[in-house]
Structure formats: C-alpha cells, structure tokens
Tab-separated table of C-alpha atoms in Angstrom:
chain	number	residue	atom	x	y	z
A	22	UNK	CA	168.379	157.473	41.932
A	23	UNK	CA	167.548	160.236	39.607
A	24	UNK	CA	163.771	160.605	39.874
A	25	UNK	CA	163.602	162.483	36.990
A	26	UNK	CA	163.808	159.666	34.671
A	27	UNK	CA	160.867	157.405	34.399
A	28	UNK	CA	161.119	153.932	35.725
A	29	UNK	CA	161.071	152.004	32.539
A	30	UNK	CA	164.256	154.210	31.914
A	31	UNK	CA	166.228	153.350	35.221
A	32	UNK	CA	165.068	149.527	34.583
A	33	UNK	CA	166.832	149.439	31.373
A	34	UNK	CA	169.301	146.205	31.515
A	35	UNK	CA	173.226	146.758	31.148
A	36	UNK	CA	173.982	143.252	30.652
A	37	UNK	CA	172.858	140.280	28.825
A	38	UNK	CA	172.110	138.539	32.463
A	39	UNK	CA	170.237	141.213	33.327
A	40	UNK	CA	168.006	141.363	29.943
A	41	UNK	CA	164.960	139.363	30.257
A	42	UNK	CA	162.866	137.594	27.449
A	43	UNK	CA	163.816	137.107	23.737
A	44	UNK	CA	164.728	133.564	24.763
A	45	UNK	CA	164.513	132.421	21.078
A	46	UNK	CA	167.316	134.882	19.888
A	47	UNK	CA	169.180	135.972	22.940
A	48	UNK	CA	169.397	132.426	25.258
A	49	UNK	CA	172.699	131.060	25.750
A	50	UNK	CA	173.912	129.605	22.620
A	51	UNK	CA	172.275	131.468	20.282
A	52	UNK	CA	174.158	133.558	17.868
A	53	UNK	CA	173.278	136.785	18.945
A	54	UNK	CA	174.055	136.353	22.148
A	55	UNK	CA	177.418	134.717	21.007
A	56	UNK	CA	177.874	137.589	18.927
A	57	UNK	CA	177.259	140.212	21.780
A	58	UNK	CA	179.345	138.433	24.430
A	59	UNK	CA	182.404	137.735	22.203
A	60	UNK	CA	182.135	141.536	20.975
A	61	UNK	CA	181.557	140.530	17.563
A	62	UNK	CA	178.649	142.170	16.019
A	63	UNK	CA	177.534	142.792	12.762
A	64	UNK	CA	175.147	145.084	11.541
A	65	UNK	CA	171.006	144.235	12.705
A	66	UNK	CA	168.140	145.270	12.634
A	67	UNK	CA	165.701	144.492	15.262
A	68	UNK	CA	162.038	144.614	14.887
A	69	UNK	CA	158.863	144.268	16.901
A	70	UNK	CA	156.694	145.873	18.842
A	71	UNK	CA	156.350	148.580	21.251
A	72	UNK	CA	157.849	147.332	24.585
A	73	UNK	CA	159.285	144.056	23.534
A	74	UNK	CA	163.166	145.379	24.286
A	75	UNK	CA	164.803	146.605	21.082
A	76	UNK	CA	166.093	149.809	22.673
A	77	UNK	CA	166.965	147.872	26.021
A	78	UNK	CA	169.199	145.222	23.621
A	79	UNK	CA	170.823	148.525	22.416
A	80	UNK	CA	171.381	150.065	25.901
A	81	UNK	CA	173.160	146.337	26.610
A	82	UNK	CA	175.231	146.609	23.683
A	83	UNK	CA	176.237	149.867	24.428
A	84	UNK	CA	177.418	149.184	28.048
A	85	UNK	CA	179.203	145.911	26.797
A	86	UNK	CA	180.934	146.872	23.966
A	87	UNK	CA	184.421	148.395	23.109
A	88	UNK	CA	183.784	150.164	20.362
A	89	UNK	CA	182.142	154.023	20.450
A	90	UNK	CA	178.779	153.725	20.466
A	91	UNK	CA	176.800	156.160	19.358
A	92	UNK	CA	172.566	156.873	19.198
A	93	UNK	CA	170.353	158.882	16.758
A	94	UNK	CA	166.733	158.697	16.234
A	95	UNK	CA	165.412	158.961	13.078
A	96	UNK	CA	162.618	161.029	13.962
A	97	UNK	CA	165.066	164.257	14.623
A	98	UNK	CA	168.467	163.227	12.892
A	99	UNK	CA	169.528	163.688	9.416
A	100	UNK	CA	172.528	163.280	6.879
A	101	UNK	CA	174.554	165.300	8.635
A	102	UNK	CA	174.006	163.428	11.918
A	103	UNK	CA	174.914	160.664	10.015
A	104	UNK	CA	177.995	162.489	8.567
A	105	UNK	CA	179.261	163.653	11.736
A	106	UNK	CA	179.196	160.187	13.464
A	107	UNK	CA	181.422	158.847	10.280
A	108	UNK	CA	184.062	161.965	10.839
A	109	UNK	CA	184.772	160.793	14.424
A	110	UNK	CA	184.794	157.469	13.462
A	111	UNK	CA	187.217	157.793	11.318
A	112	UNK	CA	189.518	160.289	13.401
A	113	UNK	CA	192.050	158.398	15.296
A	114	UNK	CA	192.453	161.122	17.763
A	115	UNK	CA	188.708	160.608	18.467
A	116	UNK	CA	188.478	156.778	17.710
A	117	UNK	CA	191.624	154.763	18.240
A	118	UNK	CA	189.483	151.702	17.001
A	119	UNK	CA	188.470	152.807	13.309
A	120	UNK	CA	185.166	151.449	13.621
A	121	UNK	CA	181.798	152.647	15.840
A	122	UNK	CA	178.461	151.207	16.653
A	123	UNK	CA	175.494	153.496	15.265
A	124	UNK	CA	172.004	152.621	16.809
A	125	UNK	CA	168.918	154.363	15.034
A	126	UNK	CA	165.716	154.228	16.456
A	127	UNK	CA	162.947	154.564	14.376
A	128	UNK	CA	165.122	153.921	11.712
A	129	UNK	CA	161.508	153.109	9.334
A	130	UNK	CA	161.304	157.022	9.629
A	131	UNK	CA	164.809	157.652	7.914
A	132	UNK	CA	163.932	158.380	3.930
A	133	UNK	CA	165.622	156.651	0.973
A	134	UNK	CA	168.281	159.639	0.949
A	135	UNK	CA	168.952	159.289	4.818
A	136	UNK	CA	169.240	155.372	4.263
A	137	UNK	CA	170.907	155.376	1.285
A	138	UNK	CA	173.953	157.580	3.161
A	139	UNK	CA	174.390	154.838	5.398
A	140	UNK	CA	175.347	152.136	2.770
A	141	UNK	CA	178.695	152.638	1.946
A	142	UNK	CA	180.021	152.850	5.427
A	143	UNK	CA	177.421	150.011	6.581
A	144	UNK	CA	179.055	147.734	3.860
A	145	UNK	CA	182.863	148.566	4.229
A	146	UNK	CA	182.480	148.244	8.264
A	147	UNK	CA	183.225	151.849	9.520
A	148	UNK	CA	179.945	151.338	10.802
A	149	UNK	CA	178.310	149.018	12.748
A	150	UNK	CA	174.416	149.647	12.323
A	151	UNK	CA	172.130	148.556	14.940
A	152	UNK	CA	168.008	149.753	13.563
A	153	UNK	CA	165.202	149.535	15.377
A	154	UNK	CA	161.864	149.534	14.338
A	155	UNK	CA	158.055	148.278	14.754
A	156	UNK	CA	157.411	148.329	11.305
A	157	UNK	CA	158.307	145.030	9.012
A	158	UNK	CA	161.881	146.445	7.732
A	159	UNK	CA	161.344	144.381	4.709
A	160	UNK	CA	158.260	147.283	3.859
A	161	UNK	CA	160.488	149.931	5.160
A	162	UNK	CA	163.756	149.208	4.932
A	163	UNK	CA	166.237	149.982	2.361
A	164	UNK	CA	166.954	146.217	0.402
A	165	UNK	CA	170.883	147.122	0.733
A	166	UNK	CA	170.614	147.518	3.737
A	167	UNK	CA	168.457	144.649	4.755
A	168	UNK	CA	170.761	142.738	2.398
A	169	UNK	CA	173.973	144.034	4.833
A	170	UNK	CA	172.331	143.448	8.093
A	171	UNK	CA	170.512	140.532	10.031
A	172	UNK	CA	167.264	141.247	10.349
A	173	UNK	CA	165.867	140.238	14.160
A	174	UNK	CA	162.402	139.946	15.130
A	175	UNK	CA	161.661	140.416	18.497
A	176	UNK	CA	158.373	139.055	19.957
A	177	UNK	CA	156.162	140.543	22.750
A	178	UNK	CA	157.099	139.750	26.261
A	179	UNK	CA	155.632	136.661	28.018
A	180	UNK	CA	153.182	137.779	31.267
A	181	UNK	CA	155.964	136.036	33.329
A	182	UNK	CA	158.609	138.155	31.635
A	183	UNK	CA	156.925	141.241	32.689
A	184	UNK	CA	156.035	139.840	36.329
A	185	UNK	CA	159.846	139.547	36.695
A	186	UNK	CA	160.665	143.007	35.747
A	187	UNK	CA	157.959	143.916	37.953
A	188	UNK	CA	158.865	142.249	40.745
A	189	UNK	CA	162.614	143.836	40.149
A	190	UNK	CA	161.433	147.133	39.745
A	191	UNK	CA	159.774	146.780	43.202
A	192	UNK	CA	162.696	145.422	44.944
A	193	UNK	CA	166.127	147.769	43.219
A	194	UNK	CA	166.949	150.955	44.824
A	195	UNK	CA	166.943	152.301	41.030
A	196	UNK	CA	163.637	151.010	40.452
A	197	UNK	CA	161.192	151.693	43.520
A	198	UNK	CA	162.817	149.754	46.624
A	199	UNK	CA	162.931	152.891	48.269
A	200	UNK	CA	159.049	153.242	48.799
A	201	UNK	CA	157.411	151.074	51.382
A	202	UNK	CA	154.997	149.112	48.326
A	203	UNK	CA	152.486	146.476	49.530
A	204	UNK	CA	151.596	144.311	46.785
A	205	UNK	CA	150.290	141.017	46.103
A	206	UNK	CA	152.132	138.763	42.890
A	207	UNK	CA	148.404	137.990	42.017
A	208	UNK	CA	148.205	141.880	41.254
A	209	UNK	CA	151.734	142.578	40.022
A	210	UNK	CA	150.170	139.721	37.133
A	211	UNK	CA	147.440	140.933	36.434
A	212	UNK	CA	148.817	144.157	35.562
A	213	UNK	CA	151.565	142.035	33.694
A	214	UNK	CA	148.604	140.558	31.981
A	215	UNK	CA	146.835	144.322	30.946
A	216	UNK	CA	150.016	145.465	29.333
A	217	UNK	CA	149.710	142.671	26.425
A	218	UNK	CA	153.590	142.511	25.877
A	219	UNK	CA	154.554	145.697	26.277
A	220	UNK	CA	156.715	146.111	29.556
A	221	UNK	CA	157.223	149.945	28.877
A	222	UNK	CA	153.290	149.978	29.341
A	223	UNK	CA	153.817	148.145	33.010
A	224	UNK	CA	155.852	149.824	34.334
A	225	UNK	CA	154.354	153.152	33.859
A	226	UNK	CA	151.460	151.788	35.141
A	227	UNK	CA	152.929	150.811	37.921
A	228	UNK	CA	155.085	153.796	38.722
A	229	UNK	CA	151.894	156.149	38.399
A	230	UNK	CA	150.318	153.502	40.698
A	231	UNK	CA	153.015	154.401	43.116
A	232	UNK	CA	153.232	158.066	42.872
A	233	UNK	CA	149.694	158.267	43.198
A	234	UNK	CA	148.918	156.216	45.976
A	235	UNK	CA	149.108	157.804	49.565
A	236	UNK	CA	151.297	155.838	52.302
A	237	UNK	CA	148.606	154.134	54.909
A	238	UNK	CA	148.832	154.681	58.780
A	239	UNK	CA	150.915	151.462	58.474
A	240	UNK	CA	153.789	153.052	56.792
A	241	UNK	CA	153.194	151.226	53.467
A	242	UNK	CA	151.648	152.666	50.243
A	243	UNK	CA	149.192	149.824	49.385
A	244	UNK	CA	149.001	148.780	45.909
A	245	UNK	CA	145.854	146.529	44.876
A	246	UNK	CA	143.738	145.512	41.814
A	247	UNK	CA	141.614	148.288	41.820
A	248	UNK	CA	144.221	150.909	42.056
A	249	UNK	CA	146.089	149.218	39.100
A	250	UNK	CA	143.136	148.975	37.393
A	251	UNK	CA	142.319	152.925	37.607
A	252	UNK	CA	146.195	153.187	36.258
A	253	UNK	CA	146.229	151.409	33.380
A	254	UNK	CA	142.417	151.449	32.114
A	255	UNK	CA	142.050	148.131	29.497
A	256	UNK	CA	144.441	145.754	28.193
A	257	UNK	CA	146.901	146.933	25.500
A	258	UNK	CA	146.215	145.809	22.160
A	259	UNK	CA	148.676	145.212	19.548
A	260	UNK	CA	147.766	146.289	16.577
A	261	UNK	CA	148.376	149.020	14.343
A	262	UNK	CA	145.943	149.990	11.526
A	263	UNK	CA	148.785	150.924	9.045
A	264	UNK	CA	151.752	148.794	10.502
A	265	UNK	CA	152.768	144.681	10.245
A	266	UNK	CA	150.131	143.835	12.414
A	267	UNK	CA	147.732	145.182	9.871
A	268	UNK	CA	148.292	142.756	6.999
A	269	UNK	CA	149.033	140.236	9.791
A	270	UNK	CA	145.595	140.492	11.013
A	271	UNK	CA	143.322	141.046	7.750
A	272	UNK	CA	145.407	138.089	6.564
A	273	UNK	CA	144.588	135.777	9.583
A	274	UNK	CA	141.249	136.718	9.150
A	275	UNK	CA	140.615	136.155	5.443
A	276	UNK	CA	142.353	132.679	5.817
A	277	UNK	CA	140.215	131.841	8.766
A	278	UNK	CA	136.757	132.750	6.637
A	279	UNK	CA	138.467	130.309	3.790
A	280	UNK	CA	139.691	127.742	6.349
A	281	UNK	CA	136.084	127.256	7.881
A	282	UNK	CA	136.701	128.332	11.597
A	283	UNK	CA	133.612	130.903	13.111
A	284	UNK	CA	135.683	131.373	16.086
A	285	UNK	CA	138.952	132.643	14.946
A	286	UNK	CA	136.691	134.601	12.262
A	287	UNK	CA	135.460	136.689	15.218
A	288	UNK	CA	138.286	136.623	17.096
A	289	UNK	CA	141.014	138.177	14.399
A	290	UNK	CA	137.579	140.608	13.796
A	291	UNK	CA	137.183	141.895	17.147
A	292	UNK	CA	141.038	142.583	17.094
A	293	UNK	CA	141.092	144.483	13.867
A	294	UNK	CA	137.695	146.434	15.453
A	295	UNK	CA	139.718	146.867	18.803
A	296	UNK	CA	142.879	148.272	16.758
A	297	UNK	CA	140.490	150.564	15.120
A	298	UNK	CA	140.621	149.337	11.475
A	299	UNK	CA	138.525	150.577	9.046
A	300	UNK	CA	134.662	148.299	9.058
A	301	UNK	CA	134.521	149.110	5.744
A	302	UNK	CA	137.830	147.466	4.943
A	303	UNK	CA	136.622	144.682	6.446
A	304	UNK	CA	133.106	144.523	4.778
A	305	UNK	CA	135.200	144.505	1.466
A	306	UNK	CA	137.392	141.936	2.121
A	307	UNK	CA	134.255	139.544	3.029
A	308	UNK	CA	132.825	140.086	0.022
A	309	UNK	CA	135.574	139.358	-1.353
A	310	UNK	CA	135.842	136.000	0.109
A	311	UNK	CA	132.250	135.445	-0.525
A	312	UNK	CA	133.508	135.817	-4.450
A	313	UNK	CA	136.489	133.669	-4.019
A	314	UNK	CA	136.370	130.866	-1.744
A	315	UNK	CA	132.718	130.309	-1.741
A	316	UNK	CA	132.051	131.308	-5.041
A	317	UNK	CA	129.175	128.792	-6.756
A	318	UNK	CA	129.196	126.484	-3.715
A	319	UNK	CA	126.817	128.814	-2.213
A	320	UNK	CA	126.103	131.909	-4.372
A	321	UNK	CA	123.688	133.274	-2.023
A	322	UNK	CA	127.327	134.242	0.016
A	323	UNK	CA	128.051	137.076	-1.978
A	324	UNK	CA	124.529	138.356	-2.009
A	325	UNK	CA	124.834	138.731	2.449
A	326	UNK	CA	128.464	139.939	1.892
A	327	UNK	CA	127.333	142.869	-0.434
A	328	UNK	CA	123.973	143.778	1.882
A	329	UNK	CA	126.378	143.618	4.754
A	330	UNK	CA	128.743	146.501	3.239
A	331	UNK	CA	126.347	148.301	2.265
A	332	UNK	CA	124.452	148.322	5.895
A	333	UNK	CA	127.530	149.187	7.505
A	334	UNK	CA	128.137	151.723	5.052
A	335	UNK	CA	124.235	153.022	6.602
A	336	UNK	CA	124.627	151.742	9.859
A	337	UNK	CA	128.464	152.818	10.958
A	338	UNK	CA	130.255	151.727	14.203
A	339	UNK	CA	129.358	150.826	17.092
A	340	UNK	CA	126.654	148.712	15.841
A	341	UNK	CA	128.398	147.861	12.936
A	342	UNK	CA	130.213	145.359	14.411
A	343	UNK	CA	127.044	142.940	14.541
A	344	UNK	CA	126.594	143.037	10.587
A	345	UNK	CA	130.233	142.357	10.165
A	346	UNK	CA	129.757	139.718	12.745
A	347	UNK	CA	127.116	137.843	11.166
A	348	UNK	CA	128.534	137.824	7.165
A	349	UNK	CA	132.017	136.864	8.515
A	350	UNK	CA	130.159	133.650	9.714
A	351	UNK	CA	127.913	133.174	7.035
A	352	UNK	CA	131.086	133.313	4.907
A	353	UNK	CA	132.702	130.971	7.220
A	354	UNK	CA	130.200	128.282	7.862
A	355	UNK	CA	128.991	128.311	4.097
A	356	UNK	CA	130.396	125.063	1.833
A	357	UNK	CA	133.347	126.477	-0.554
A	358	UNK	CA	134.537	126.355	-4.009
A	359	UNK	CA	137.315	128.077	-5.842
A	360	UNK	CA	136.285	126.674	-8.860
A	361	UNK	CA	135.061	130.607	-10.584
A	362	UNK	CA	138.153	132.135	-9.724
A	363	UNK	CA	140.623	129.220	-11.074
A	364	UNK	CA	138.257	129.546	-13.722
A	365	UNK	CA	139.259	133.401	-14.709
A	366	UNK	CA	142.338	133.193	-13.595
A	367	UNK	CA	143.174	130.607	-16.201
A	368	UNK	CA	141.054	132.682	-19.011
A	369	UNK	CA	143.147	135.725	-18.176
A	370	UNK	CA	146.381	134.071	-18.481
A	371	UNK	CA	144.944	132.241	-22.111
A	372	UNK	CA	143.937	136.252	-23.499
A	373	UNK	CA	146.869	137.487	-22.263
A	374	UNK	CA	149.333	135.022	-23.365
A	375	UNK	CA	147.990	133.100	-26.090
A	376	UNK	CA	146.470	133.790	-29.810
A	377	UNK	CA	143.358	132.599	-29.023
A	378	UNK	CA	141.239	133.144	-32.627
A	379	UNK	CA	138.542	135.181	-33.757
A	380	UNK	CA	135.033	135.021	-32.530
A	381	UNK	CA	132.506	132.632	-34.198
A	382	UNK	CA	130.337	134.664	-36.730
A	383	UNK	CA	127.285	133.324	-35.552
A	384	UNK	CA	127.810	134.598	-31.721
A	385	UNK	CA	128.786	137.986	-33.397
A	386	UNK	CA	126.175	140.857	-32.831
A	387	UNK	CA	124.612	142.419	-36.115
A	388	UNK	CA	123.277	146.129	-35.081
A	389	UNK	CA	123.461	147.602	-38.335
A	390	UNK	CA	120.963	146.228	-41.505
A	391	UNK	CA	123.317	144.425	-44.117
A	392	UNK	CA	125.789	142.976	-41.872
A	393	UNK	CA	123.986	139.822	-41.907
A	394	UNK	CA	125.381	139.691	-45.666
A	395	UNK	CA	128.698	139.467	-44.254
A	396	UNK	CA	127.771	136.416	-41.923
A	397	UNK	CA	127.277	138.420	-38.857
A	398	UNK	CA	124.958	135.972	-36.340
A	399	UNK	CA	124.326	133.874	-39.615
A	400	UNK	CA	123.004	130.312	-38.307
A	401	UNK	CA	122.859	131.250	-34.473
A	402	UNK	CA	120.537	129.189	-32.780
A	403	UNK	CA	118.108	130.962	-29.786
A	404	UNK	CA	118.372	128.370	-26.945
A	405	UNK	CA	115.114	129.403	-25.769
A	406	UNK	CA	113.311	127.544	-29.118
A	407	UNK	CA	114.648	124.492	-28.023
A	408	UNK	CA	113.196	121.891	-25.682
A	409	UNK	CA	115.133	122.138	-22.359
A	410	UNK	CA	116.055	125.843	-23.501
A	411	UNK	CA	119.236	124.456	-24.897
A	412	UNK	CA	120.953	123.831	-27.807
A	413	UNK	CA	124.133	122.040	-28.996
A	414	UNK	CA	126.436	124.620	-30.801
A	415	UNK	CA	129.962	126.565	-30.793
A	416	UNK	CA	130.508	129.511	-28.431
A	417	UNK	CA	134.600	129.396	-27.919
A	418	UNK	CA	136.766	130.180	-30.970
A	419	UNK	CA	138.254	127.301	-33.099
A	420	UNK	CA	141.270	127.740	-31.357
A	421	UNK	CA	139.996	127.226	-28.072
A	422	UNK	CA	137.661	124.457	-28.511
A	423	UNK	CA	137.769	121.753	-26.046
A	424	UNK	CA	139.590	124.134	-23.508
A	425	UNK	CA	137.589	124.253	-19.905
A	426	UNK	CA	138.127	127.078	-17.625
A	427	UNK	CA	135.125	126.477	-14.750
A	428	UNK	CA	135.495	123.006	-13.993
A	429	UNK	CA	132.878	121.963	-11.114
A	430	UNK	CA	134.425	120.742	-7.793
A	431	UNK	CA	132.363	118.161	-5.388
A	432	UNK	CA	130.634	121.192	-3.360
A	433	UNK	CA	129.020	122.474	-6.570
A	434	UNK	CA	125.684	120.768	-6.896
C-alpha cells in the first residue's frame, strides 16, 4: 500500500464488478456496460457531480481496455497535449492498434479552440473521447462534439452505495484493513449520509477520522459519531451557484411558487440559501412570479414581492432569509392567474407581426394650440362626466377592433 495516495485514490475500482452505483447506466444489460465489457466504446461524455464516479468509470475503462489509453485534464493541457496524443496514435511503432482512448477531465474547462482540435479525430475514430464534467455539457460542450459522443449523466451515489465502499475501504489491505478500526455500520451511515452523494467526500472523512484517532489500550483505534462528526463538519450540499444545479434549483423553485406547494417553496429556498445563491436573485425572481402567475388574481402579490426585495436589499443575510421566507409563501398560497401576461404576450406578438392601424384621432393627445383643427382628440369623451365614470367609445384601432388580449380567468373576481 502506498500511503502516499489518499484513500479515495487506492479505492478506485478496476473492474466493472468492482464499480458500485450508476445502476441505471452501468447494470448488467445496459448498453454501456455492454459496450465496456465487449471493448466496444464510442466516444462519451459523462456528467454529474462531484463524487458520483466519472473518473472511477475512466480508471475501469482504462484497466479493461486494449486500446492505449491515455489522460489529460483540461485544467493544465492544451492543443499540443492534444496533438501529441494523436502523433502516437497514429505511429504504429507506438500504437500497433491505430486507434487510442483519450479521457479529459474537466473537459467544460477546454475552450472552443481546444475543443474544436478534437473534432476531426473524434469523428474519423483515431480517437476515442471519454469527457468528464459537472457542468451540463449541453452549456459547455462543443455541439459537434456532443453531436459525436453519448452524453451520460451520472447521478449522486445512494447512502447504501457509499456504506458499501465504506465498509470495503475498512476491510482491503489497499484501503485501511491494516489499522485495527472499531466501528459501528450505524456510524459508517451516518457519515454515508453527511457526504450527500459524494463518496470522494466519505472517504476523506473517514481516512482523516483514522489518521487522527489514537489506538485505545485495547489495540483498536475507535471510530464513533462524534469523531466523524468533528471530521466532516455538516452535510454536503449539492449545489453550485453558477453550475446545472443552479438553473435546476431556481427552476424547481419558481415552478413550486406557480404550482401552489409552501413546502417545496422553502425547501428548494433553503437549498439555493445553503449553496450560497445570491438573496437578491431570489427576491427578483418572486417578484417576478408575483407578476406572472398571480398577476390580477391577487394584485396585492406583487406589492409584498417588491417590499420584500427591497428589505432584503436593507436587511442582507442572515436575516434575510425570513423576508424571502415569508413572500415565497405569500406568492405560493395566493389564488393565480396568468391571464396579464397571456394578455401581453399576445399584444407583443400582434405589434410585432401584424399591421395593426393607426390610432383613433380622438384618443390622440393635442399639446400644441391648432392641432385640434386637424382632429387631434376631436369628439373624445372624459369617462369621468359620465354616470358610473364610464363611457361607451373606441380605444383600439379599426383594425383591431373586436380583438381581446386580457381575457379574465375564474380566479379574477
């Protein structure tokens, strides 16, 4: 055992029996595990989060394969990294097989340039590219090179997923089998619980758990909640501010202010507050709900939405959190009508698209003595001189007479 590499590095799988979670892509049957064990593979690109096991899926497609396999990460390599892998690949001397597996972590990082070199060896085969990445490739990602790959998504790990590497890490002679560890499964869980998916985060927490602990008059180094708990301080939460999980969130959170559910409101809330997104992001997009999904079925929405911004604009984080709190709910527990923005949306696409006429003379604003000669706000009629304050009369061109834009929906009253 080298004990200069960290345990989540020894713990890497070399085989597909050995590689745990990913069920949905990787269990017997599927085609990328078909496609692995028959030696078959096309270009991929595998994205998800930190921990999940995209660089592990590499490290097993590197140990399994019989083609050259070679590994860059976009963070340090260039072109001419790039360059120099297609050389060998293409010297027989070097690579009796004419074709080479090129994995690229990080590969979000490359820039169009850097992406754009792999293409042509990508699409004839020379190369066989494997990306990696936690951002949504489809953002970040060259579209030829989404268009010549598969594009994989890998999901968090399951708690029991990480409990089993756990409990292997404890027990292999490459993991920690050589210490004397006492530790209960409820605790190996819990800590399988704290990392939120990410088994990189485990067992790091777990190793420094180990290495940090002192060996008991009993001959065993004692492991227990409280130690785990100094190791790895809160549970880990998935979410980055800029990445997928961004416009995941905000849009699980906008949906659930429209959809009418206080509970999920404050739940995708306290996640975007956790991840540390912006509370004035938030404030705007609840006033923008208030706009559009509650619109005239409770006007009084946007009104709290707006005073909310601008308090938390005064107020700032931590306390924040109780203002965006309160007009989330408001928002969510309010009756709603989309009736005002159908309404524009349909007048914007009529002015945009359509002649729609002149407008009527009367309506027409006469700032300037003499225009009235010309029929400028000739024969308007002031509402406000009429019993009810109303008064039947044109305001829409000719050409858009009878046309309605805000039509009234059963939560209007």
């Amino acid at each position: 055992m080298n004990n200069n590499e960290p345990l989540a590095y020894r713990m890497r799988p070399k085989t597909l029996e050995q590689y745990v979670g990913q069920e949905h892509v990787l269990g017997e049957g599927k085609i990328l595990y078909r496609t692995i064990k028959a030696d078959r593979l096309s270009s991929i690109i595998l994205f998800g989060p930190p921990g999940c096991g995209k660089t592990s899926l590499a490290k097993v497609i590197s140990e399994t394969t019989q083609y050259k396999f070679y590994k860059i990460n976009a963070v340090t390599a260039g072109v001419s990294d790039i360059k120099k892998v297609v050389e060998e690949t293409k010297n027989f001397m070097i690579n009796p097989k004419g074709k080479s597996i090129l994995f690229i972590d990080e590969i979000h990082r490359f820039n169009k340039l850097q992406q754009d070199a792999l293409l042509p060896y990508v699409e004839s085969g020379l190369i066989i590219l494997i990306g990696a990445t936690t951002e949504n490739p489809y953002f970040e990602v060259n579209k030829a090179l989404i268009s010549r790959s598969m594009v994989i998504k890998l999901e968090p790990l399951t708690d029991e997923n990480i409990y089993k590497v756990l409990k292997n890490a404890i027990e292999r002679n490459d993991g920690l089998g050589e210490y004397n560890i006492k530790i209960e499964d409820e605790t190996l869980k819990k800590l399988a619980l704290i990392s939120n998916g990410d088994v990189r985060t485990a067992l790091n927490g777990l190793e420094i758990a180990v290495l940090t602990t002192s060996m008991e008059s009993d001959g065993y180094i004692h492991i227990t909640d409280e130690v785990i708990k100094n190791c790895v301080q809160t549970r880990k939460a998935i979410f980055d501010k800029k990445g997928d999980t961004h416009y995941d969130n905000i849009s699980a959170f906008i949906k659930s202010m429209r959809g009418s559910d206080p509970d999920a409101v404050l739940f995708y809330l306290a996640r975007a507050l956790n991840g540390g997104e912006d509370p004035m992001f938030l404030a705007r997009r609840i006033v923008i709900c208030a706009a559009e999904d509650v619109g005239m079925a409770n006007p009084n929405a946007l009104v709290v939405a707006n005073s909310a911004m601008q308090a938390v604009h005064m107020v700032g984080m931590p306390e924040a959190k109780l203002i965006l709190a309160e007009a989330a709910v408001y928002i969510a527990e309010s009756k709603k009508s989309n009736a005002t923005y159908l309404g524009i949306n349909r007048a914007i696409e009529d002015v945009t698209n359509k002649d729609t006429g002149t407008i009527p003379m009367h309506i027409r604003n006469a700032p300037v003595q003499g225009m009235e000669e010309l029929g400028y706000g000739e024969g308007y009629l002031y509402p406000h001189d009429f019993p009810g304050h109303w008064v039947e009369q044109q305001y829409l061109p000719d050409k858009m007479l009878g046309t309605k834009y805000y039509i009234k929906d059963e939560n209007i009253e």
